[in-house]
Amino acid sequence: MASHAPHAHPGARRRITFDEALPVDHRLNRVYRIGAGLMGLFLLAFGILGLTNNIGFFDTGGNTALGLNTNGALSVLSICVGLLLFVGMVVGGNFASTLNMVLGVLFILNGFLFLGLLDTNANFLDFRIQNVLFSFVVGLVLMAFGMYGRVSTNLPHDNPYWRARHPEEEQRAAASASADDQVR
């Protein structure tokens, strides 16, 4: 994430404190929670269905669940990531946003990794091309949910992330509001 340095200290980087930047009741919180919850629900369903097939932990026999190849290891991993996303949904706020972004990047990297491992003996999670494409799609969706309202050149000036990146504008607005209060 880009952070602008204050003009008073050239070269010094201002650190954004995200916990102070987004109030718990901010409307963006709902977007982060929905994204984490939907992806977590799907991954939990996929993992549970994979485990109910009684397949081997590292079996590469081509077992499927919800149209995707799976084995015991991938099912357990999906359940763990799904539960982590549910934790993000419950906690919400910046934690959910950051979790969505980080897991989104990891899903995309995982897609590239297993794209290279297709049809090799190192493909221990039994990925096929549909799994790779699914990994890319889930990664992009999670990143979009996580970055929503945080990363843009056109953030509104009341957005907490815009205010944190433009402290000089925030100070000017506060000074202007203070001067208006003194005039009244």
mmCIF file of C-alpha atoms in Angstrom:
data_model
loop_
_atom_site.group_PDB
_atom_site.id
_atom_site.type_symbol
_atom_site.label_atom_id
_atom_site.label_comp_id
_atom_site.label_asym_id
_atom_site.label_seq_id
_atom_site.Cartn_x
_atom_site.Cartn_y
_atom_site.Cartn_z
ATOM 1 C CA MET A 1 0.000 0.000 0.000
ATOM 2 C CA ALA A 2 1.278 3.419 -0.846
ATOM 3 C CA SER A 3 1.958 5.788 1.983
ATOM 4 C CA HIS A 4 2.976 9.378 1.401
ATOM 5 C CA ALA A 5 5.754 10.892 3.462
ATOM 6 C CA PRO A 6 4.959 14.139 5.253
ATOM 7 C CA HIS A 7 6.580 17.183 3.695
ATOM 8 C CA ALA A 8 8.330 18.130 6.943
ATOM 9 C CA HIS A 9 10.655 15.105 6.890
ATOM 10 C CA PRO A 10 11.784 14.269 3.371
ATOM 11 C CA GLY A 11 12.681 10.615 3.091
ATOM 12 C CA ALA A 12 10.821 9.712 6.298
ATOM 13 C CA ARG A 13 7.939 7.352 5.792
ATOM 14 C CA ARG A 14 4.721 7.899 7.700
ATOM 15 C CA ARG A 15 3.262 4.696 9.028
ATOM 16 C CA ILE A 16 -0.509 4.246 8.812
ATOM 17 C CA THR A 17 -2.112 2.750 11.894
ATOM 18 C CA PHE A 18 -4.940 0.754 10.389
ATOM 19 C CA ASP A 19 -6.736 0.054 13.664
ATOM 20 C CA GLU A 20 -7.310 3.772 14.064
ATOM 21 C CA ALA A 21 -8.100 4.323 10.381
ATOM 22 C CA LEU A 22 -11.264 2.238 10.150
ATOM 23 C CA PRO A 23 -13.949 2.452 12.820
ATOM 24 C CA VAL A 24 -15.671 -0.809 13.707
ATOM 25 C CA ASP A 25 -19.007 0.430 12.365
ATOM 26 C CA HIS A 26 -17.612 1.723 9.041
ATOM 27 C CA ARG A 27 -19.568 0.594 5.968
ATOM 28 C CA LEU A 28 -16.450 -0.960 4.378
ATOM 29 C CA ASN A 29 -16.381 -3.462 7.226
ATOM 30 C CA ARG A 30 -19.445 -5.188 5.745
ATOM 31 C CA VAL A 31 -17.692 -5.700 2.376
ATOM 32 C CA TYR A 32 -14.647 -7.288 4.009
ATOM 33 C CA ARG A 33 -16.829 -9.583 6.123
ATOM 34 C CA ILE A 34 -18.996 -10.687 3.207
ATOM 35 C CA GLY A 35 -15.959 -11.496 1.081
ATOM 36 C CA ALA A 36 -14.293 -13.522 3.813
ATOM 37 C CA GLY A 37 -17.531 -15.305 4.717
ATOM 38 C CA LEU A 38 -18.494 -16.325 1.184
ATOM 39 C CA MET A 39 -15.076 -17.666 0.287
ATOM 40 C CA GLY A 40 -14.755 -19.363 3.681
ATOM 41 C CA LEU A 41 -18.134 -21.054 3.236
ATOM 42 C CA PHE A 42 -17.210 -22.431 -0.173
ATOM 43 C CA LEU A 43 -13.816 -23.685 0.993
ATOM 44 C CA LEU A 44 -15.378 -25.340 4.048
ATOM 45 C CA ALA A 45 -17.988 -27.084 1.886
ATOM 46 C CA PHE A 46 -15.320 -28.240 -0.561
ATOM 47 C CA GLY A 47 -13.085 -29.535 2.217
ATOM 48 C CA ILE A 48 -15.856 -31.348 4.074
ATOM 49 C CA LEU A 49 -17.161 -32.967 0.875
ATOM 50 C CA GLY A 50 -13.618 -34.040 0.029
ATOM 51 C CA LEU A 51 -13.146 -35.654 3.423
ATOM 52 C CA THR A 52 -16.462 -37.515 3.246
ATOM 53 C CA ASN A 53 -15.233 -39.377 0.144
ATOM 54 C CA ASN A 54 -12.820 -41.373 2.367
ATOM 55 C CA ILE A 55 -9.880 -40.734 0.067
ATOM 56 C CA GLY A 56 -6.236 -41.051 1.003
ATOM 57 C CA PHE A 57 -4.373 -38.098 2.423
ATOM 58 C CA PHE A 58 -2.001 -37.767 -0.541
ATOM 59 C CA ASP A 59 -4.028 -39.861 -2.998
ATOM 60 C CA THR A 60 -3.726 -38.692 -6.597
ATOM 61 C CA GLY A 61 -6.441 -40.932 -7.984
ATOM 62 C CA GLY A 62 -8.605 -38.174 -9.403
ATOM 63 C CA ASN A 63 -11.318 -37.927 -6.729
ATOM 64 C CA THR A 64 -13.530 -34.870 -7.081
ATOM 65 C CA ALA A 65 -15.689 -32.643 -4.920
ATOM 66 C CA LEU A 66 -17.765 -29.784 -6.351
ATOM 67 C CA GLY A 67 -16.120 -30.364 -9.734
ATOM 68 C CA LEU A 68 -12.569 -29.934 -8.428
ATOM 69 C CA ASN A 69 -9.978 -32.656 -7.891
ATOM 70 C CA THR A 70 -9.137 -33.270 -4.267
ATOM 71 C CA ASN A 71 -7.407 -35.542 -1.810
ATOM 72 C CA GLY A 72 -7.287 -35.650 1.985
ATOM 73 C CA ALA A 73 -4.497 -33.081 2.252
ATOM 74 C CA LEU A 74 -6.249 -30.561 0.009
ATOM 75 C CA SER A 75 -9.517 -31.117 1.884
ATOM 76 C CA VAL A 76 -7.910 -30.456 5.271
ATOM 77 C CA LEU A 77 -6.073 -27.419 3.891
ATOM 78 C CA SER A 78 -9.337 -26.074 2.452
ATOM 79 C CA ILE A 79 -11.098 -26.518 5.796
ATOM 80 C CA CYS A 80 -8.281 -24.691 7.617
ATOM 81 C CA VAL A 81 -8.291 -21.761 5.173
ATOM 82 C CA GLY A 82 -12.104 -21.663 5.242
ATOM 83 C CA LEU A 83 -12.065 -21.480 9.048
ATOM 84 C CA LEU A 84 -9.416 -18.744 8.894
ATOM 85 C CA LEU A 85 -11.670 -16.764 6.558
ATOM 86 C CA PHE A 86 -14.558 -17.254 8.971
ATOM 87 C CA VAL A 87 -12.370 -15.843 11.744
ATOM 88 C CA GLY A 88 -11.760 -12.863 9.455
ATOM 89 C CA MET A 89 -15.498 -12.525 8.947
ATOM 90 C CA VAL A 90 -16.138 -12.539 12.703
ATOM 91 C CA VAL A 91 -13.330 -10.097 13.526
ATOM 92 C CA GLY A 92 -14.051 -7.886 10.503
ATOM 93 C CA GLY A 93 -12.496 -4.479 9.874
ATOM 94 C CA ASN A 94 -8.911 -4.110 8.819
ATOM 95 C CA PHE A 95 -8.077 -7.660 9.891
ATOM 96 C CA ALA A 96 -10.611 -9.088 7.423
ATOM 97 C CA SER A 97 -9.447 -6.731 4.680
ATOM 98 C CA THR A 98 -5.784 -7.572 5.147
ATOM 99 C CA LEU A 99 -6.539 -11.288 5.502
ATOM 100 C CA ASN A 100 -8.516 -11.232 2.244
ATOM 101 C CA MET A 101 -5.657 -9.510 0.429
ATOM 102 C CA VAL A 102 -2.951 -11.802 1.804
ATOM 103 C CA LEU A 103 -4.898 -14.991 1.139
ATOM 104 C CA GLY A 104 -5.819 -13.710 -2.321
ATOM 105 C CA VAL A 105 -2.161 -13.280 -3.204
ATOM 106 C CA LEU A 106 -1.383 -16.723 -1.761
ATOM 107 C CA PHE A 107 -4.140 -18.324 -3.849
ATOM 108 C CA ILE A 108 -2.749 -16.724 -7.007
ATOM 109 C CA LEU A 109 0.798 -17.841 -6.170
ATOM 110 C CA ASN A 110 -0.551 -21.318 -5.401
ATOM 111 C CA GLY A 111 -2.233 -21.377 -8.815
ATOM 112 C CA PHE A 112 1.041 -20.562 -10.543
ATOM 113 C CA LEU A 113 2.933 -23.120 -8.455
ATOM 114 C CA PHE A 114 0.563 -25.959 -9.247
ATOM 115 C CA LEU A 115 0.282 -24.892 -12.873
ATOM 116 C CA GLY A 116 3.960 -25.738 -13.080
ATOM 117 C CA LEU A 117 3.449 -28.993 -11.165
ATOM 118 C CA LEU A 118 0.573 -30.360 -13.286
ATOM 119 C CA ASP A 119 1.243 -33.899 -14.517
ATOM 120 C CA THR A 120 4.333 -34.302 -12.334
ATOM 121 C CA ASN A 121 5.001 -36.545 -9.347
ATOM 122 C CA ALA A 122 5.365 -33.396 -7.187
ATOM 123 C CA ASN A 123 1.643 -32.607 -7.564
ATOM 124 C CA PHE A 124 0.862 -33.875 -4.050
ATOM 125 C CA LEU A 125 -2.460 -32.000 -3.777
ATOM 126 C CA ASP A 126 -3.771 -33.664 -6.966
ATOM 127 C CA PHE A 127 -4.389 -30.347 -8.755
ATOM 128 C CA ARG A 128 -5.798 -30.369 -12.262
ATOM 129 C CA ILE A 129 -6.310 -27.383 -14.538
ATOM 130 C CA GLN A 130 -9.758 -26.687 -13.039
ATOM 131 C CA ASN A 131 -8.123 -26.411 -9.596
ATOM 132 C CA VAL A 132 -5.544 -23.986 -10.972
ATOM 133 C CA LEU A 133 -8.240 -21.820 -12.556
ATOM 134 C CA PHE A 134 -10.278 -21.972 -9.349
ATOM 135 C CA SER A 135 -7.223 -20.867 -7.374
ATOM 136 C CA PHE A 136 -6.743 -17.872 -9.691
ATOM 137 C CA VAL A 137 -10.422 -16.878 -9.490
ATOM 138 C CA VAL A 138 -10.618 -17.201 -5.698
ATOM 139 C CA GLY A 139 -7.366 -15.235 -5.388
ATOM 140 C CA LEU A 140 -8.683 -12.384 -7.512
ATOM 141 C CA VAL A 141 -12.042 -12.322 -5.725
ATOM 142 C CA LEU A 142 -10.408 -12.280 -2.285
ATOM 143 C CA MET A 143 -8.023 -9.521 -3.352
ATOM 144 C CA ALA A 144 -10.905 -7.464 -4.753
ATOM 145 C CA PHE A 145 -12.890 -7.836 -1.514
ATOM 146 C CA GLY A 146 -9.819 -6.969 0.558
ATOM 147 C CA MET A 147 -8.778 -3.950 -1.488
ATOM 148 C CA TYR A 148 -12.282 -2.524 -1.838
ATOM 149 C CA GLY A 149 -12.273 1.001 -0.469
ATOM 150 C CA ARG A 150 -8.573 0.839 0.413
ATOM 151 C CA VAL A 151 -6.731 0.983 -2.872
ATOM 152 C CA SER A 152 -7.762 3.498 -5.507
ATOM 153 C CA THR A 153 -6.744 6.840 -6.881
ATOM 154 C CA ASN A 154 -10.289 8.159 -6.443
ATOM 155 C CA LEU A 155 -11.041 7.453 -2.796
ATOM 156 C CA PRO A 156 -13.519 9.948 -1.329
ATOM 157 C CA HIS A 157 -12.065 12.427 1.129
ATOM 158 C CA ASP A 158 -14.123 11.034 4.005
ATOM 159 C CA ASN A 159 -12.578 7.567 3.489
ATOM 160 C CA PRO A 160 -10.379 6.685 6.486
ATOM 161 C CA TYR A 161 -7.629 5.350 4.225
ATOM 162 C CA TRP A 162 -7.549 8.570 2.178
ATOM 163 C CA ARG A 163 -7.352 10.613 5.389
ATOM 164 C CA ALA A 164 -4.498 8.465 6.704
ATOM 165 C CA ARG A 165 -2.556 8.927 3.452
ATOM 166 C CA HIS A 166 -3.149 12.695 3.305
ATOM 167 C CA PRO A 167 -2.557 14.020 6.818
ATOM 168 C CA GLU A 168 -1.793 17.530 5.593
ATOM 169 C CA GLU A 169 -5.227 17.758 3.964
ATOM 170 C CA GLU A 170 -6.808 16.366 7.125
ATOM 171 C CA GLN A 171 -5.005 19.009 9.222
ATOM 172 C CA ARG A 172 -6.155 21.776 6.876
ATOM 173 C CA ALA A 173 -9.744 20.560 7.085
ATOM 174 C CA ALA A 174 -9.528 20.393 10.891
ATOM 175 C CA ALA A 175 -8.044 23.894 11.048
ATOM 176 C CA SER A 176 -10.748 25.201 8.739
ATOM 177 C CA ALA A 177 -13.464 23.571 10.835
ATOM 178 C CA SER A 178 -11.888 25.013 13.981
ATOM 179 C CA ALA A 179 -11.824 28.505 12.461
ATOM 180 C CA ASP A 180 -15.469 28.147 11.410
ATOM 181 C CA ASP A 181 -16.415 27.119 14.975
ATOM 182 C CA GLN A 182 -14.623 30.160 16.426
ATOM 183 C CA VAL A 183 -16.434 32.518 14.016
ATOM 184 C CA ARG A 184 -19.836 31.230 15.111
#
